[in-house]
Amino acid sequence: MAEDLNILRSESKEEQYRSLVPQIKALIAGEDDLIANLGNITAALKEQFGWLWVGFYIVKEDELVLGPFQGPVACTRIQKGKGVCGTAWAKAKTMIVDDVDAFPGHIACSSASKSEIVLPVIKGDVVVGVLDADSEYLAHFDATDEQYLSKIIALLLLN
Ligand code: SME
């Protein structure tokens, strides 16, 4: 397949996701290499939405370890229960943080980050990683992001 994405610029967030999700499905179809797929998913999300940072952390033993991402350099290891990512892991629950400065224990990888969404990647009933997105705008993420990012994680787990 051609690897060019069709990027929508002016449509609503929901329309942008509706256009992007099938393209991500096609991008990762038939590829079972996890790192390759995580890399393309983060690139596609960054290209469509232009968030400050988007990437995966992968559970390795008792820590989250930085995986494929797009954006500024980030902290490499996060403990369970620490920061937004470690909390999403410990609770196996999506965290939407409108103002990261108001989140106790938030780990500031970039001082430009103002809001954040973190979704657990759950295989069976085990959290195997998290998908993290950061924005330089307050309250940038909402239930629409959670809904469609969950779909993207589901596609990943099907592979
Ligand atoms: N802010 C995250 C750390 C990861 S960076 O945002 C890329 C946290 O509090 O867990």
Coordinates of C-alpha atoms and ligand atoms in Angstrom, one line a residue:
M1 CA 0.0 0.0 0.0
A2 CA 1.0 3.6 -0.4
E3 CA 2.1 5.0 3.0
D4 CA 0.7 8.5 2.5
L5 CA -2.0 9.5 4.9
N6 CA -5.0 11.5 3.9
I7 CA -5.0 14.2 6.5
L8 CA -8.2 16.2 7.2
R9 CA -7.5 19.7 8.6
S10 CA -10.7 21.7 9.0
E11 CA -13.2 19.0 10.0
S12 CA -14.4 18.3 13.5
K13 CA -12.3 16.1 15.8
E14 CA -14.8 13.3 15.4
E15 CA -14.6 13.5 11.6
Q16 CA -10.8 13.6 11.7
Y17 CA -10.8 10.4 13.8
R18 CA -13.4 8.8 11.5
S19 CA -11.1 9.4 8.6
L20 CA -7.9 8.3 10.4
V21 CA -9.0 5.1 12.2
P22 CA -9.5 3.1 8.9
Q23 CA -6.2 4.4 7.6
I24 CA -4.5 3.2 10.8
K25 CA -6.3 -0.1 10.4
A26 CA -4.8 -0.5 6.9
L27 CA -1.4 0.6 8.0
I28 CA -1.0 -2.1 10.6
A29 CA -3.0 -4.8 8.8
G30 CA -0.9 -7.9 8.2
E31 CA 2.0 -6.6 10.2
D32 CA 2.6 -8.4 13.5
D33 CA 5.7 -6.5 14.6
L34 CA 4.6 -4.6 17.6
I35 CA 7.3 -1.8 17.4
A36 CA 6.6 -1.2 13.7
N37 CA 2.9 -0.8 14.5
L38 CA 3.3 1.4 17.5
G39 CA 5.7 3.6 15.4
N40 CA 3.2 4.0 12.6
I41 CA 0.3 4.6 15.0
T42 CA 2.1 7.4 16.8
A43 CA 3.3 9.0 13.5
A44 CA -0.3 8.9 12.1
L45 CA -1.7 10.5 15.3
K46 CA 1.0 13.2 15.3
E47 CA 0.4 14.0 11.6
Q48 CA -3.3 14.2 12.0
F49 CA -3.6 16.1 15.3
G50 CA -0.3 17.8 15.7
W51 CA -0.3 17.2 19.5
L52 CA 2.8 18.2 21.4
W53 CA 3.7 14.5 22.2
V54 CA 2.1 11.2 21.5
G55 CA 3.6 7.8 22.3
F56 CA 3.5 4.5 24.0
Y57 CA 5.1 3.2 27.2
I58 CA 5.4 -0.5 27.5
V59 CA 5.2 -2.5 30.7
K60 CA 8.6 -4.2 31.4
E61 CA 8.7 -6.1 34.7
D62 CA 7.7 -3.5 37.3
E63 CA 8.1 -0.3 35.2
L64 CA 6.7 1.5 32.2
V65 CA 9.5 1.9 29.6
L66 CA 9.4 4.5 26.8
G67 CA 8.4 3.0 23.5
P68 CA 7.8 4.5 20.0
F69 CA 6.7 8.2 20.2
Q70 CA 6.6 11.5 18.3
G71 CA 7.6 14.7 19.9
P72 CA 10.2 16.0 22.3
V73 CA 12.4 13.6 24.2
A74 CA 10.7 12.1 27.3
C75 CA 11.4 10.3 30.5
T76 CA 12.3 6.7 29.9
R77 CA 10.9 4.9 33.0
I78 CA 7.8 5.4 35.1
Q79 CA 6.9 3.5 38.2
K80 CA 3.5 1.9 38.7
G81 CA 1.2 4.4 40.3
K82 CA 3.4 7.4 39.5
G83 CA 2.3 10.3 37.3
V84 CA -0.6 10.1 34.9
C85 CA 0.8 7.1 33.0
G86 CA 1.6 5.1 36.1
T87 CA -1.8 5.9 37.5
A88 CA -3.6 4.7 34.3
W89 CA -1.5 1.5 34.6
A90 CA -2.3 1.0 38.3
K91 CA -6.0 1.6 37.9
A92 CA -6.3 0.0 34.4
K93 CA -8.3 3.1 33.5
T94 CA -8.2 6.0 31.1
M95 CA -7.0 9.3 32.7
I96 CA -8.0 12.6 31.1
V97 CA -6.2 15.5 32.8
D98 CA -7.4 19.0 31.8
D99 CA -4.6 20.7 33.7
V100 CA -1.5 18.7 34.4
D101 CA -0.3 21.2 37.0
A102 CA -3.4 20.3 39.1
F103 CA -2.6 16.6 38.9
P104 CA -0.8 15.5 42.0
G105 CA 2.5 13.7 41.0
H106 CA 2.3 14.6 37.3
I107 CA 5.6 13.9 35.7
A108 CA 6.6 16.9 33.5
C109 CA 8.6 15.6 30.6
S110 CA 8.0 18.9 28.8
S111 CA 7.1 22.2 30.5
A112 CA 5.0 23.0 27.4
S113 CA 2.5 20.2 28.2
K114 CA -0.8 21.6 29.7
S115 CA -3.2 18.7 29.3
E116 CA -2.9 15.0 28.8
I117 CA -4.8 11.7 28.1
V118 CA -3.5 8.3 28.9
L119 CA -5.2 5.0 28.0
P120 CA -4.2 1.6 29.3
V121 CA -3.5 -1.0 26.7
I122 CA -5.1 -4.1 28.2
K123 CA -4.5 -7.6 26.8
G124 CA -6.6 -10.3 28.4
D125 CA -6.9 -8.6 31.8
V126 CA -3.4 -7.4 32.0
V127 CA -2.1 -3.8 31.3
V128 CA 0.8 -4.3 28.8
G129 CA 1.4 -0.6 28.1
V130 CA -0.2 2.8 27.9
L131 CA -0.9 5.3 25.1
D132 CA -0.1 8.8 26.2
A133 CA -0.9 12.1 24.4
D134 CA 0.1 15.6 25.6
S135 CA -1.2 18.9 24.4
E136 CA 0.2 22.4 24.9
Y137 CA -3.5 23.6 25.4
L138 CA -5.5 23.2 28.6
A139 CA -8.4 20.7 28.5
H140 CA -7.6 19.5 25.0
F141 CA -8.7 15.9 25.4
D142 CA -12.2 14.6 26.0
A143 CA -14.5 11.6 25.7
T144 CA -14.2 11.7 21.9
D145 CA -10.5 11.2 22.1
E146 CA -11.0 8.3 24.6
Q147 CA -13.5 6.7 22.3
Y148 CA -11.4 6.7 19.2
L149 CA -8.1 6.1 20.8
S150 CA -9.6 3.0 22.4
K151 CA -10.6 1.8 18.9
I152 CA -7.1 2.3 17.7
I153 CA -5.8 0.3 20.7
A154 CA -8.3 -2.4 19.9
L155 CA -7.0 -2.6 16.3
L156 CA -3.5 -3.0 17.6
L157 CA -4.5 -5.8 19.9
L158 CA -6.2 -7.7 17.1
N159 CA -2.9 -8.0 15.2
Ligands
SME1 N1 3.2 13.3 31.9 C1 3.4 11.8 32.1 C2 4.8 11.4 31.8 C3 5.0 11.1 30.4 S1 5.2 12.4 29.3 O1 4.1 13.2 29.4 C4 5.6 12.0 27.8 C5 3.0 11.4 33.4 O2 2.7 12.2 34.3 O3 2.9 10.1 33.6

